Each structure stands twice: as structure tokens, then as C-alpha cells.
Short mmCIF file of C-alpha atoms in Angstrom, two decimals:
data_model
loop_
_atom_site.label_atom_id
_atom_site.label_comp_id
_atom_site.label_asym_id
_atom_site.label_seq_id
_atom_site.Cartn_x
_atom_site.Cartn_y
_atom_site.Cartn_z
CA MET X 1 19.17 43.79 9.25
CA HIS X 2 22.51 43.88 8.26
CA GLY X 3 21.77 46.39 5.53
CA HIS X 4 21.17 48.86 8.41
CA GLY X 5 24.81 49.29 9.29
CA ARG X 6 24.97 46.77 11.95
CA ALA X 7 27.67 44.47 11.97
CA PRO X 8 26.61 40.76 11.72
CA PRO X 9 27.56 38.84 15.21
CA GLU X 10 30.42 36.51 14.95
CA ASN X 11 28.62 33.55 15.67
CA ASP X 12 25.69 34.18 13.26
CA ILE X 13 26.56 31.11 10.95
CA LEU X 14 23.99 32.41 8.37
CA SER X 15 25.81 35.49 7.79
CA ARG X 16 29.35 33.85 7.22
CA PRO X 17 30.89 33.54 3.55
CA ARG X 18 29.93 30.55 1.88
CA ALA X 19 33.46 29.34 1.96
CA SER X 20 33.18 29.04 5.45
CA LEU X 21 29.99 27.52 5.63
CA LEU X 22 31.36 24.75 3.44
CA CYS X 23 34.43 24.41 5.97
CA LEU X 24 32.07 24.00 9.01
CA ARG X 25 29.99 21.54 6.96
CA ALA X 26 32.79 19.30 6.29
CA HIS X 27 34.13 19.19 10.17
CA PRO X 28 33.52 16.05 11.62
CA ALA X 29 32.01 17.63 14.89
CA TRP X 30 29.08 19.17 12.55
CA SER X 31 28.63 16.22 10.01
CA ARG X 32 28.78 13.24 12.18
CA PRO X 33 25.58 14.06 14.38
CA MET X 34 23.71 14.55 11.18
CA GLU X 35 24.99 11.30 9.85
CA GLN X 36 23.86 9.54 12.90
CA GLN X 37 20.39 10.86 12.36
CA ASP X 38 20.35 9.88 8.75
CA ASP X 39 21.72 6.26 9.69
CA ALA X 40 18.99 5.87 12.51
CA ARG X 41 16.17 7.15 9.91
CA VAL X 42 17.28 4.35 7.44
CA SER X 43 17.52 1.72 10.18
CA THR X 44 14.23 2.72 11.69
CA ALA X 45 12.50 2.50 8.09
CA TYR X 46 13.79 -1.07 7.47
CA LEU X 47 12.77 -2.12 10.90
CA ARG X 48 9.08 -0.75 10.37
CA PHE X 49 9.25 -2.29 6.93
CA ALA X 50 10.00 -5.73 8.47
CA GLU X 51 7.30 -5.61 11.28
CA ASP X 52 4.61 -3.91 9.87
CA GLU X 53 4.49 -4.95 6.11
CA VAL X 54 6.59 -8.25 5.59
CA ARG X 55 7.02 -10.24 8.87
CA ASP X 56 4.03 -12.44 7.76
CA ARG X 57 4.17 -12.12 4.28
CA SER X 58 7.87 -12.49 3.36
CA PRO X 59 10.31 -14.28 5.76
CA LEU X 60 13.10 -13.78 3.32
CA TYR X 61 12.42 -9.83 3.27
CA ASP X 62 11.97 -9.92 6.88
CA GLU X 63 15.28 -11.27 7.38
CA LEU X 64 16.97 -8.97 4.80
CA SER X 65 15.20 -5.67 6.42
CA ARG X 66 16.19 -6.45 9.70
CA GLY X 67 19.71 -7.01 8.42
CA VAL X 68 20.07 -3.83 6.76
CA ALA X 69 18.75 -2.11 9.91
CA SER X 70 21.56 -3.39 11.61
CA ASP X 71 24.45 -3.20 9.21
CA PRO X 72 26.26 0.36 9.14
CA GLU X 73 27.99 -0.46 5.89
CA VAL X 74 24.85 -1.14 4.20
CA ILE X 75 23.23 1.93 5.53
CA ARG X 76 26.27 3.71 4.25
CA PHE X 77 25.42 2.34 0.61
CA LEU X 78 21.87 3.51 0.79
CA LEU X 79 22.97 7.03 2.16
CA THR X 80 24.70 7.71 -1.22
CA LEU X 81 21.01 7.84 -2.46
CA PRO X 82 18.46 10.77 -2.43
CA ARG X 83 16.06 9.97 0.49
CA GLU X 84 13.11 8.98 -1.71
CA LYS X 85 15.16 6.25 -3.27
CA ARG X 86 16.28 4.40 -0.02
CA GLN X 87 12.91 2.86 0.47
CA PRO X 88 13.11 -1.20 1.38
CA ASN X 89 10.84 -2.19 -1.42
CA LEU X 90 13.17 -0.50 -3.96
CA PHE X 91 16.38 -1.84 -2.47
CA LEU X 92 15.26 -5.11 -2.34
CA SER X 93 13.50 -5.68 -5.76
CA ALA X 94 16.26 -4.09 -7.34
CA VAL X 95 18.94 -6.69 -6.01
CA ARG X 96 16.62 -9.32 -7.02
CA TYR X 97 16.10 -7.70 -10.57
CA LEU X 98 19.91 -7.25 -11.29
CA PHE X 99 21.22 -10.60 -9.13
CA GLY X 100 18.32 -12.94 -8.56
CA THR X 101 16.79 -13.93 -5.22
CA PRO X 102 19.37 -14.39 -2.56
CA GLU X 103 19.35 -17.17 -0.34
CA GLY X 104 19.71 -15.15 2.70
CA TRP X 105 21.52 -12.22 4.54
CA ASP X 106 25.14 -13.19 4.02
CA GLN X 107 24.72 -13.60 0.21
CA PHE X 108 22.41 -10.47 -0.08
CA ARG X 109 25.09 -8.30 2.00
CA SER X 110 28.13 -9.37 -0.17
CA CYS X 111 26.28 -9.09 -3.17
CA VAL X 112 25.26 -5.21 -2.37
CA LEU X 113 28.65 -4.49 -1.24
CA ARG X 114 30.39 -5.75 -4.56
CA GLU X 115 27.81 -4.44 -6.97
CA LYS X 116 27.19 -0.98 -5.53
CA ASP X 117 27.78 0.92 -8.81
CA ALA X 118 25.22 -1.38 -10.71
CA LEU X 119 22.73 -1.29 -7.94
CA ARG X 120 23.00 2.26 -7.45
CA ALA X 121 22.39 2.98 -11.23
CA ALA X 122 19.42 0.75 -11.20
CA MET X 123 17.86 2.07 -8.06
CA LEU X 124 18.11 5.72 -9.55
CA ALA X 125 16.52 4.79 -12.96
CA ARG X 126 13.72 2.82 -11.17
CA SER X 127 10.90 3.35 -8.67
CA THR X 128 8.30 1.28 -6.85
CA GLN X 129 5.71 1.11 -9.60
CA THR X 130 3.94 -2.12 -7.96
CA ASN X 131 1.38 -2.76 -10.31
CA GLU X 132 -0.69 -5.09 -7.90
CA PRO X 133 -3.93 -6.05 -10.00
CA GLY X 134 -5.00 -7.49 -6.77
CA ARG X 135 -6.11 -4.13 -5.50
CA CYS X 136 -9.06 -4.42 -7.86
CA ALA X 137 -10.59 -6.84 -5.31
CA ALA X 138 -10.98 -3.86 -2.65
CA LEU X 139 -11.93 -1.32 -5.27
CA LEU X 140 -14.76 -3.73 -6.57
CA PRO X 141 -17.00 -3.33 -3.86
CA VAL X 142 -17.06 0.69 -4.38
CA LEU X 143 -16.94 0.52 -7.84
CA ALA X 144 -19.94 -1.74 -8.29
CA GLY X 145 -21.88 0.59 -5.95
CA LEU X 146 -21.51 3.68 -8.35
CA PRO X 147 -24.07 4.95 -10.89
CA GLU X 148 -23.28 3.27 -14.33
CA PRO X 149 -21.56 3.60 -16.84
CA LEU X 150 -18.37 4.28 -15.47
CA ALA X 151 -15.31 6.26 -16.66
CA LEU X 152 -12.18 5.12 -14.67
CA LEU X 153 -9.04 7.40 -14.28
CA GLU X 154 -6.34 6.21 -12.15
CA VAL X 155 -3.96 8.47 -10.87
CA GLY X 156 -0.26 6.79 -10.89
CA ALA X 157 -1.27 3.87 -13.16
CA SER X 158 2.04 2.24 -13.70
CA ALA X 159 1.19 -0.59 -16.28
CA GLY X 160 -2.44 0.11 -16.42
CA LEU X 161 -3.44 -3.26 -14.46
CA CYS X 162 -5.71 -1.64 -11.88
CA LEU X 163 -7.53 0.06 -14.74
CA LEU X 164 -9.31 -3.21 -15.82
CA PRO X 165 -11.17 -4.54 -12.64
CA ASP X 166 -14.28 -5.52 -14.73
CA LEU X 167 -12.11 -7.94 -16.58
CA TYR X 168 -10.91 -9.85 -13.98
CA ALA X 169 -12.36 -12.52 -11.79
CA TYR X 170 -12.69 -12.63 -8.07
CA ASP X 171 -12.81 -15.00 -4.91
CA TYR X 172 -14.71 -13.30 -2.17
CA GLY X 173 -14.47 -16.17 0.47
CA GLY X 174 -16.17 -18.47 -1.99
CA ARG X 175 -18.41 -16.31 -3.51
CA ILE X 176 -16.87 -16.21 -7.19
CA LEU X 177 -17.44 -13.03 -9.14
CA GLU X 178 -16.49 -13.39 -13.14
CA PRO X 179 -15.83 -10.91 -15.66
CA ARG X 180 -18.14 -9.77 -18.42
CA THR X 181 -16.42 -11.65 -20.88
CA GLU X 182 -15.46 -15.42 -20.99
CA ARG X 183 -12.91 -15.54 -23.45
CA LEU X 184 -9.90 -13.95 -21.11
CA LYS X 185 -9.92 -16.71 -18.77
CA PRO X 186 -8.29 -14.67 -15.84
CA LEU X 187 -7.12 -16.37 -12.36
CA ALA X 188 -9.43 -15.27 -9.49
CA PHE X 189 -8.15 -12.57 -6.94
CA PRO X 190 -8.57 -14.08 -3.39
CA CYS X 191 -10.07 -11.54 -0.87
CA ALA X 192 -11.49 -12.30 2.45
CA VAL X 193 -14.41 -9.94 3.57
CA ASN X 194 -16.48 -9.05 6.77
CA ALA X 195 -20.17 -9.55 6.62
CA ALA X 196 -20.55 -5.86 6.17
CA THR X 197 -18.85 -5.85 2.49
CA PRO X 198 -21.35 -5.08 -0.21
CA VAL X 199 -19.79 -8.07 -2.28
CA PRO X 200 -20.92 -7.09 -5.93
CA ALA X 201 -23.16 -9.44 -7.93
CA ARG X 202 -21.65 -8.39 -11.07
CA PRO X 203 -18.98 -6.28 -12.05
CA PRO X 204 -19.42 -2.64 -13.17
CA ARG X 205 -19.96 -1.22 -16.62
CA VAL X 206 -16.94 0.56 -17.96
CA ILE X 207 -16.99 2.57 -21.07
CA TRP X 208 -13.96 4.70 -20.73
CA ARG X 209 -10.97 4.32 -18.96
CA ALA X 210 -7.58 5.94 -18.88
CA GLY X 211 -4.42 6.22 -16.35
CA LEU X 212 -1.64 8.90 -15.33
CA ASP X 213 1.68 8.23 -14.65
CA LEU X 214 5.16 9.90 -14.55
CA LYS X 215 6.88 7.09 -16.03
CA PRO X 216 4.08 4.52 -17.73
CA VAL X 217 5.24 0.79 -17.85
CA ASP X 218 5.35 -0.56 -21.22
CA LEU X 219 4.27 -4.06 -21.19
CA SER X 220 5.58 -4.85 -24.62
CA ASN X 221 9.14 -3.96 -22.97
CA PRO X 222 10.58 -7.45 -21.34
CA PRO X 223 12.85 -5.26 -18.78
CA GLU X 224 9.92 -3.48 -17.86
CA VAL X 225 7.89 -6.72 -17.39
CA ALA X 226 10.81 -8.02 -15.37
CA TRP X 227 11.09 -5.09 -13.07
CA LEU X 228 7.04 -5.55 -12.29
CA GLU X 229 7.92 -9.13 -11.53
CA ALA X 230 10.65 -8.58 -9.34
CA LEU X 231 8.33 -6.07 -7.22
CA VAL X 232 6.76 -9.21 -6.12
CA TRP X 233 7.94 -10.43 -2.77
CA PRO X 234 9.92 -13.59 -3.35
CA GLU X 235 7.77 -16.26 -1.47
CA GLN X 236 4.41 -15.19 -3.22
CA THR X 237 4.48 -17.20 -5.95
CA ASP X 238 0.41 -17.21 -6.61
CA ARG X 239 0.73 -13.32 -6.67
CA LEU X 240 3.16 -13.74 -9.35
CA ALA X 241 1.26 -16.11 -11.37
CA ARG X 242 -2.12 -13.45 -11.21
CA LEU X 243 0.33 -10.62 -12.10
CA ARG X 244 1.20 -12.61 -15.24
CA ALA X 245 -2.38 -13.52 -16.06
CA ALA X 246 -3.16 -9.67 -15.45
CA ILE X 247 -0.22 -8.43 -17.93
CA LYS X 248 -1.61 -11.07 -20.41
CA ILE X 249 -5.37 -9.09 -20.05
CA ALA X 250 -3.60 -5.89 -20.13
CA VAL X 251 -1.39 -6.58 -23.39
CA GLN X 252 -4.61 -7.54 -25.03
CA GLN X 253 -6.76 -4.59 -23.84
CA LYS X 254 -3.98 -2.02 -24.02
CA PRO X 255 -5.57 0.59 -21.63
CA ARG X 256 -4.73 4.16 -22.46
CA LEU X 257 -1.74 5.42 -20.58
CA VAL X 258 -0.60 9.10 -20.48
CA LYS X 259 2.58 10.60 -19.19
CA GLY X 260 2.20 13.15 -16.66
CA ASP X 261 2.37 14.66 -13.08
CA LEU X 262 -0.77 14.17 -11.12
CA ARG X 263 -0.22 17.94 -9.48
CA THR X 264 -0.24 19.46 -13.07
CA ASP X 265 -1.97 17.29 -15.82
CA LEU X 266 -4.83 15.41 -14.24
CA ALA X 267 -7.46 18.11 -14.87
CA ALA X 268 -6.68 18.10 -18.69
CA LEU X 269 -7.03 14.10 -18.89
CA ALA X 270 -10.19 14.26 -16.64
CA GLN X 271 -11.72 16.68 -19.33
CA GLU X 272 -11.68 13.77 -21.84
CA ALA X 273 -14.12 11.54 -20.04
CA PRO X 274 -17.46 11.05 -21.61
CA LYS X 275 -20.02 13.20 -19.91
CA ASN X 276 -22.67 10.53 -19.97
CA ALA X 277 -20.51 8.48 -17.73
CA THR X 278 -19.71 8.66 -13.90
CA LEU X 279 -16.26 9.76 -13.88
CA VAL X 280 -14.31 7.92 -11.17
CA ILE X 281 -10.59 9.15 -10.22
CA PHE X 282 -8.82 6.85 -8.03
CA HIS X 283 -5.45 5.70 -6.88
CA THR X 284 -4.00 3.11 -4.43
CA ALA X 285 -0.38 3.39 -2.77
CA VAL X 286 0.65 6.51 -4.62
CA LEU X 287 -0.15 9.70 -2.62
CA THR X 288 2.28 8.11 0.03
CA TYR X 289 5.16 9.11 -2.22
CA ILE X 290 4.27 12.81 -2.06
CA SER X 291 5.87 13.59 1.01
CA ALA X 292 4.58 17.28 1.50
CA ALA X 293 1.30 17.11 3.24
CA THR X 294 0.31 20.20 1.68
CA GLU X 295 0.57 18.76 -1.98
CA ARG X 296 -1.40 16.13 -0.84
CA GLU X 297 -4.45 18.59 0.47
CA GLU X 298 -4.13 20.21 -2.83
CA PHE X 299 -4.49 17.04 -4.91
CA ALA X 300 -7.43 16.17 -2.45
CA GLN X 301 -8.97 19.66 -3.25
CA SER X 302 -8.26 19.58 -6.75
CA VAL X 303 -9.82 15.72 -7.50
CA GLY X 304 -13.05 16.78 -5.78
CA LEU X 305 -13.50 19.51 -8.20
CA LEU X 306 -12.73 17.03 -11.46
CA SER X 307 -14.59 13.87 -10.62
CA ASP X 308 -17.92 12.42 -9.63
CA PHE X 309 -16.04 9.95 -7.13
CA TRP X 310 -12.93 10.05 -5.67
CA ILE X 311 -11.59 6.86 -4.19
CA ALA X 312 -8.21 6.67 -2.46
CA ASN X 313 -6.67 3.45 -1.05
CA GLU X 314 -3.81 4.77 0.68
CA PRO X 315 -1.81 4.16 4.30
CA PRO X 316 -3.97 6.17 6.55
CA ARG X 317 -1.08 8.58 7.49
CA VAL X 318 -1.49 9.99 3.73
CA PHE X 319 -4.73 11.72 4.65
CA PRO X 320 -4.93 12.37 8.50
CA ASN X 321 -8.15 14.27 8.43
CA ILE X 322 -10.05 10.97 6.73
CA ALA X 323 -8.47 8.87 8.96
CA GLU X 324 -9.75 10.77 12.13
CA GLN X 325 -13.24 9.88 11.21
CA VAL X 326 -12.71 6.38 11.80
CA GLY X 327 -12.09 6.76 15.46
CA ARG X 328 -9.88 3.34 15.44
CA GLU X 329 -6.82 2.07 14.10
CA GLY X 330 -6.92 -0.40 11.61
CA PRO X 331 -4.80 -3.63 11.50
CA LYS X 332 -1.23 -2.94 11.05
CA GLY X 333 0.09 -2.34 7.84
CA SER X 334 -3.24 -1.77 6.47
CA PHE X 335 -4.45 0.72 3.79
CA LEU X 336 -7.69 3.06 4.63
CA LEU X 337 -10.14 2.94 1.82
CA SER X 338 -12.11 6.19 1.27
CA VAL X 339 -14.87 7.55 -1.30
CA ASN X 340 -15.11 11.33 -1.74
CA GLY X 341 -13.33 11.82 1.78
CA VAL X 342 -15.67 9.37 3.47
CA PRO X 343 -13.75 6.22 4.83
CA VAL X 344 -15.38 3.06 4.09
CA ALA X 345 -13.02 -0.01 4.88
CA TRP X 346 -9.50 -0.91 5.94
CA THR X 347 -7.93 -2.99 3.24
CA ASP X 348 -4.77 -5.23 2.68
CA PRO X 349 -2.32 -3.20 0.66
CA HIS X 350 -2.23 -6.07 -2.06
CA GLY X 351 -6.17 -6.39 -1.87
CA ALA X 352 -6.06 -9.76 -0.02
CA SER X 353 -8.93 -8.55 2.36
CA VAL X 354 -11.42 -5.61 3.07
CA ASP X 355 -12.70 -4.98 6.41
CA TRP X 356 -15.89 -2.82 5.67
CA MET X 357 -16.97 -0.35 8.18
CA GLY X 358 -20.54 -0.41 7.44
CA ALA X 359 -20.60 3.28 6.18
CA THR X 360 -23.00 4.64 3.99
CA PRO X 361 -22.89 2.73 0.56
CA PRO X 362 -20.85 4.11 -1.77
CA GLY X 363 -23.63 5.41 -4.24
CA GLN X 364 -25.05 7.51 -1.83
CA ILE X 365 -22.02 9.18 -0.74
CA ALA X 366 -22.27 12.94 -1.81
CA VAL X 367 -21.24 13.01 -5.64
CA TYR X 368 -18.72 15.73 -6.15
CA GLY X 369 -20.27 16.72 -9.47
CA ALA X 370 -18.39 19.85 -9.92
CA ARG X 371 -17.24 18.93 -13.38
CA ARG X 372 -20.61 19.03 -15.06
#
């Protein structure tokens, strides 16, 4: 409009010179409300983490999260980081990774305020690659119902621990499922299931597997392994023992991990899967880190063209159109497991339970099949 000879109105902020805009942004009357909004956003995120995720699972993280939510100084530190780096799991794990597990809020707070620079550097360098192998217990009822042999492609594979579901043991409420090979001696992942869950009689046959990740975790690098261990919540010693057992299996098996972005590099890797196998592309707690809903929808469209079966195990908000099909909310903090866009179960975020909906058996859900 300004090119038509009309002078910009004096109160048109967008038309002012850049220098004056910078002055405006620095003025406390303008900046403080924005800061207060950011403060409130961080506080709410930590309260939600305490309520929905750790309250019944980690008393220490519950205490620390509530402490962060009400502490302006600690929140001010978090606001020096990019928004995606302020998340509770990353913050709490980074403190433990660098300084060990704190005894309580006072020790945690003083450590954070004393070691801001080291903590900021660690949080900028790391991400929450919680490679929880226990999630395989939730995936297995689906995988075991698909036409064999399987080719597995995991998006956001981290260290590749969830690429080995056929090599672990599982305890589905007393029904023990052993891996195909005896020599691995894995610890069993416990998973509480409802009566509708199709508990497998045996693991599926997998003939090809590969993972895609922005920053694959190298299990031969001790600091990388230490970071994975720091991501396990402090009281969960059994979970930590199972993680270490799974790491030993992964070090032996060396699943193939490819560095790449799920938005641009998935198609090329999918093309490598053998044509005589059922290609399953899956992910768990990954798409939640892609904040734009349009990008998540584009991914869902593309993955359907690449695979025979697409398994998503994510918070229900990630794909609202899938969650709407359920008609009821799941347990607080639970994930929604879906196959080819059809919801089949509510699952515990770490694979400790499966609440099957009695939906169509996985193998009977329409094959996408466009890759043939």
C-alpha cells in the first residue's frame, strides 16, 4: 500500500524503521508482558509434566518439576534456551548427566544456578532420545499380527533399541514370550494387558531392519550410553537394568542406523527394504517433537505411500484426526497406538501397559501397499 504515494500512519508499527522497532522491543512496557507469557508457558509445562507423567512414577521428578514451575530464577535460566530446549525431560536429565542425581529441590536449584553455563551447553548439545526398549512390548501385539516376513523401519530410532522387538523377552501378565534365539538371555519387559489384547504366541520373523535419526546414538561411545541412562527416571532401577540388557543385545546385533530427517530422507531408506517382506514404518514418541501440525499431516500422508503398514505410538494430540475416532479419552499421559491411521490401543509411554480397544486385528487393517 505504501507504494501508492500514501504516507504510512504514525501508529503503524510495522511501517516504522527497523531501528525504532528495536527500541520499541526493548522498552519494558512492551517486553514484560511477553516475558510473563513465556514464564507462564514454562511453568505450565512443568506442572503438566508433574501431574501427567511423573507423579506416580518418579517422586523426585515430581518434586523437582513443581519446584521449577514456581521458581522465577530457574525459569529465567530456561528462557535463555530455545523453546524446544526447555522441556522437562531434557532439563532434569542434563542435571543428572552432569552432576549426578540430586537429593531434592534445594540441592537441584543451587546446582542449576551455580552451573548455568555447563548446563546450557549440555542442553543445547543433547536431545531427549529416550530410547526405551520397553516400548517394544506395546508394539509386539501389532507386529506379530502382520504378514511375515517383516522389514522394520523406525523413524527417530536413536540407538536402534526398538528395532529389535523379536530379540527381547516379554511378560504379559504371566504369559512369557521368549525371543527366537536363546543365547541372548534378555531380561523380560513387563507389560500389563487387558483381555482384548492379542498377546502373541511367538515373536515375528524379521529379515530386514533400519532406523532413521537426526543424530543416531553410538553405543560404542560411553558418554552417549551415559546420556541414555540419564534419561531413565531416577527411581526406575528395573527399567535401567532392562535398558542396559537391551544395549548389550544392540551392541551384538548392530542394527543399521542412518543419519537423516524424517521429512526428507525417509523415502530413500524405505526403497531399500526387500520387496518380498512386509514393510512396517513405525515411530514412538517422535512426531510430538515436530510442532507444526501441517508437517505432521504431511508426514502421515507420505508414510502411507511408502509402507505396507504404518504404526504410530504417540501422544493423542499428535494426530487429532486419529484420536477423534476413539470417542473417549485414554488414561492421563497415555499414548495412542494406531495402525494405518486406525486407533487400536492406549499404551503406557514406556510400554508398561496396553489397553486394547478390540479393533480390527492389525493384519486385517487395509494395507497401504503403494510401494509395490
